[in-house]
Backbone as ProteinMPNN parsed JSONL, in Angstrom:
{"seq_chain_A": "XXXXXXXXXXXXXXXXXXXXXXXXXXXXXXXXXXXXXXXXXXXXXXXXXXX", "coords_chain_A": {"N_chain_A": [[-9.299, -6.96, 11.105], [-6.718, -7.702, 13.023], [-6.532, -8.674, 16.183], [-3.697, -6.995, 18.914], [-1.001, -8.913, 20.285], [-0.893, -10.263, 23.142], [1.076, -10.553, 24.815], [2.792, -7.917, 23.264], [0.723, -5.834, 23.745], [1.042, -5.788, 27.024], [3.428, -5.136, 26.993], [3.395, -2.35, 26.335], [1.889, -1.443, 27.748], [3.502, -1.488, 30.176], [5.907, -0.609, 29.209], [4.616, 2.543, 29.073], [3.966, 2.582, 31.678], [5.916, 3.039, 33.196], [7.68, 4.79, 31.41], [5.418, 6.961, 32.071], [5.765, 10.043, 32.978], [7.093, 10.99, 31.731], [5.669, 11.701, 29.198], [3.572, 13.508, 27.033], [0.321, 15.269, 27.461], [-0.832, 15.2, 25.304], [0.589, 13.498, 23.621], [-0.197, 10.912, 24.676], [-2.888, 11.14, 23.7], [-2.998, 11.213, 21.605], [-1.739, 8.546, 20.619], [-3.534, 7.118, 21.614], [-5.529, 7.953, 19.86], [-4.244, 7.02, 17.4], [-3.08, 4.157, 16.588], [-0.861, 3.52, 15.106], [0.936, 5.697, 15.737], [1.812, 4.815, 18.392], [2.964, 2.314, 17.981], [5.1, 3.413, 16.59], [6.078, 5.097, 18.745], [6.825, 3.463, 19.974], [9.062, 2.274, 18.776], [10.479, 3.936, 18.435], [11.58, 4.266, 21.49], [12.411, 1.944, 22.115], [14.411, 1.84, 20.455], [16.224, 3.654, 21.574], [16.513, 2.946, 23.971], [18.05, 0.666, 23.247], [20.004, 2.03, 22.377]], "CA_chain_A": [[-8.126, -6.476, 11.836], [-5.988, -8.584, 14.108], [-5.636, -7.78, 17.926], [-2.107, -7.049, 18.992], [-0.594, -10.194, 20.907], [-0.805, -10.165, 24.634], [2.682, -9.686, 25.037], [3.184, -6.964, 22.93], [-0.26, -5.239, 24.636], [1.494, -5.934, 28.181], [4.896, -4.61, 27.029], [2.831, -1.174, 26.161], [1.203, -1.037, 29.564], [4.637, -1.497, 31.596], [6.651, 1.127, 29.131], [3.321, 3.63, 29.361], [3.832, 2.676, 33.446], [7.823, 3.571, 33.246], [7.494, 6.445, 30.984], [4.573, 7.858, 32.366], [5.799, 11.616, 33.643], [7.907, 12.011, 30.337], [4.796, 11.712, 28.356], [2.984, 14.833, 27.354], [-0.709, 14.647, 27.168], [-0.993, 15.414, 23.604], [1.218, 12.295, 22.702], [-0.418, 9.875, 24.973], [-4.129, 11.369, 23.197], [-2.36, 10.442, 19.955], [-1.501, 7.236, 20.266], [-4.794, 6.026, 21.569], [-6.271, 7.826, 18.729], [-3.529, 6.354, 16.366], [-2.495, 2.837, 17.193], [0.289, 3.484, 14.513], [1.849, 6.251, 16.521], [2.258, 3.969, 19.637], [3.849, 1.668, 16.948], [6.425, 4.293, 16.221], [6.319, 5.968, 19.625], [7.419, 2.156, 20.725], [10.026, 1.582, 18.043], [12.03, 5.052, 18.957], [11.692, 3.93, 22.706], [13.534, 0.555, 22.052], [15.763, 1.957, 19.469], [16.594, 4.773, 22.611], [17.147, 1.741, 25.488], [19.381, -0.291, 22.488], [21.525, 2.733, 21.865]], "C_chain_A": [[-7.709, -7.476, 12.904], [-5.651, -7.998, 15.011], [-4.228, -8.031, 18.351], [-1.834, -8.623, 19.907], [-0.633, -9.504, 22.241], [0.636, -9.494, 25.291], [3.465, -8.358, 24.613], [1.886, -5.201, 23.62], [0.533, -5.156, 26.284], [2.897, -4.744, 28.257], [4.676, -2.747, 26.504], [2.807, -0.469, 27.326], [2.71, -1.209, 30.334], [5.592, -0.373, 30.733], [5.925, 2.453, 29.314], [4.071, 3.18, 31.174], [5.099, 3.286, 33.644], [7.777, 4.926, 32.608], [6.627, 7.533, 31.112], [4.942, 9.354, 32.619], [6.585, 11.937, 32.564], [7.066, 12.137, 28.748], [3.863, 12.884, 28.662], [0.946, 14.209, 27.18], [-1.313, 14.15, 25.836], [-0.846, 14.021, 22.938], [0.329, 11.334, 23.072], [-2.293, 9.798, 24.059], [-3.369, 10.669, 21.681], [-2.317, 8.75, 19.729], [-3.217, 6.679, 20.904], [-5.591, 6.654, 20.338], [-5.831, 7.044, 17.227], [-2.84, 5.533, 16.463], [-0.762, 2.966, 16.469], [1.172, 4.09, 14.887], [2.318, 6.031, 17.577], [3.124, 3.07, 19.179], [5.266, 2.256, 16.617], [6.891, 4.387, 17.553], [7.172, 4.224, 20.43], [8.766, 1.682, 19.967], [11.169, 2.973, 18.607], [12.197, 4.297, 20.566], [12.883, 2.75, 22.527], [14.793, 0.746, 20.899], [16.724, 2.832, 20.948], [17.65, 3.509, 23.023], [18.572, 0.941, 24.468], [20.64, -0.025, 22.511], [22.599, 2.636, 23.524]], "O_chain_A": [[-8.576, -7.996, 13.605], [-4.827, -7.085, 15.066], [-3.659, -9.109, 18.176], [-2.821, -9.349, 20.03], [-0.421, -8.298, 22.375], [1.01, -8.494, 25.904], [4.387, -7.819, 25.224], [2.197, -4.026, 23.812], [0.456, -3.989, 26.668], [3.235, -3.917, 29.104], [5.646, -2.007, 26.345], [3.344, 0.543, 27.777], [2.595, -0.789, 31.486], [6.023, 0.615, 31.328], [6.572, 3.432, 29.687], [4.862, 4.042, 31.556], [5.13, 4.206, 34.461], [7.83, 5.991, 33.223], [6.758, 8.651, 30.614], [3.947, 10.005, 32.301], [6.823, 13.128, 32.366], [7.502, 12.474, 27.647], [3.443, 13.27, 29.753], [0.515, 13.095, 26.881], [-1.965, 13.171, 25.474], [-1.594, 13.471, 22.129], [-0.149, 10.696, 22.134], [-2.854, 8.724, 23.839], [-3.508, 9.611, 21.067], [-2.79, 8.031, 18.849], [-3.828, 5.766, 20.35], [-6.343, 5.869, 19.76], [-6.552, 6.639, 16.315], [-1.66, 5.885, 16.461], [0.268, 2.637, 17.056], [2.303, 3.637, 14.707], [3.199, 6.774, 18.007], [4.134, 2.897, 19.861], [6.305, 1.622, 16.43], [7.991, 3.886, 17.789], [7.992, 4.213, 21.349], [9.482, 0.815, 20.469], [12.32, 2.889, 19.036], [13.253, 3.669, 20.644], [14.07, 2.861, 22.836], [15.75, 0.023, 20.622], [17.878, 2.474, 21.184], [18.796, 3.189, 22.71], [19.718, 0.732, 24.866], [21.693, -0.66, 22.577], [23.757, 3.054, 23.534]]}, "name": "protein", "num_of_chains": 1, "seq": "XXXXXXXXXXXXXXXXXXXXXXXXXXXXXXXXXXXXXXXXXXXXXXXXXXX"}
C-alpha cells in the first residue's frame, strides 16, 4: 500500500480543522475506519467549495 502524499495528508488535517463542528461523530469514526470514505467525504467537500 502506498502512503497518501504529504500534501494531500495536510490538506485533510486543515479541512478536518475548518469543518470540524459540522462533522458528526459517526462520520469522522468512519473515515478513520475507512480511508475510502475520507476519499469521498473529500471529493463532495471540493465539489461543494467549486460549486
Amino acid at each position: 500500500m502506498k502512503a497518501p502524499s504529504e500534501g494531500a495528508f495536510l490538506f485533510c488535517v486543515v479541512t478536518y480543522e475548518v469543518e470540524e463542528e459540522d462533522l458528526s461523530g459517526i462520520h469522522v469514526a468512519q473515515i478513520l475506519i475507512d480511508p475510502k470514505a475520507l476519499i469521498e467525504f473529500i471529493g463532495a467537500e471540493v465539489a461543494d467549495i467549486a460549486r
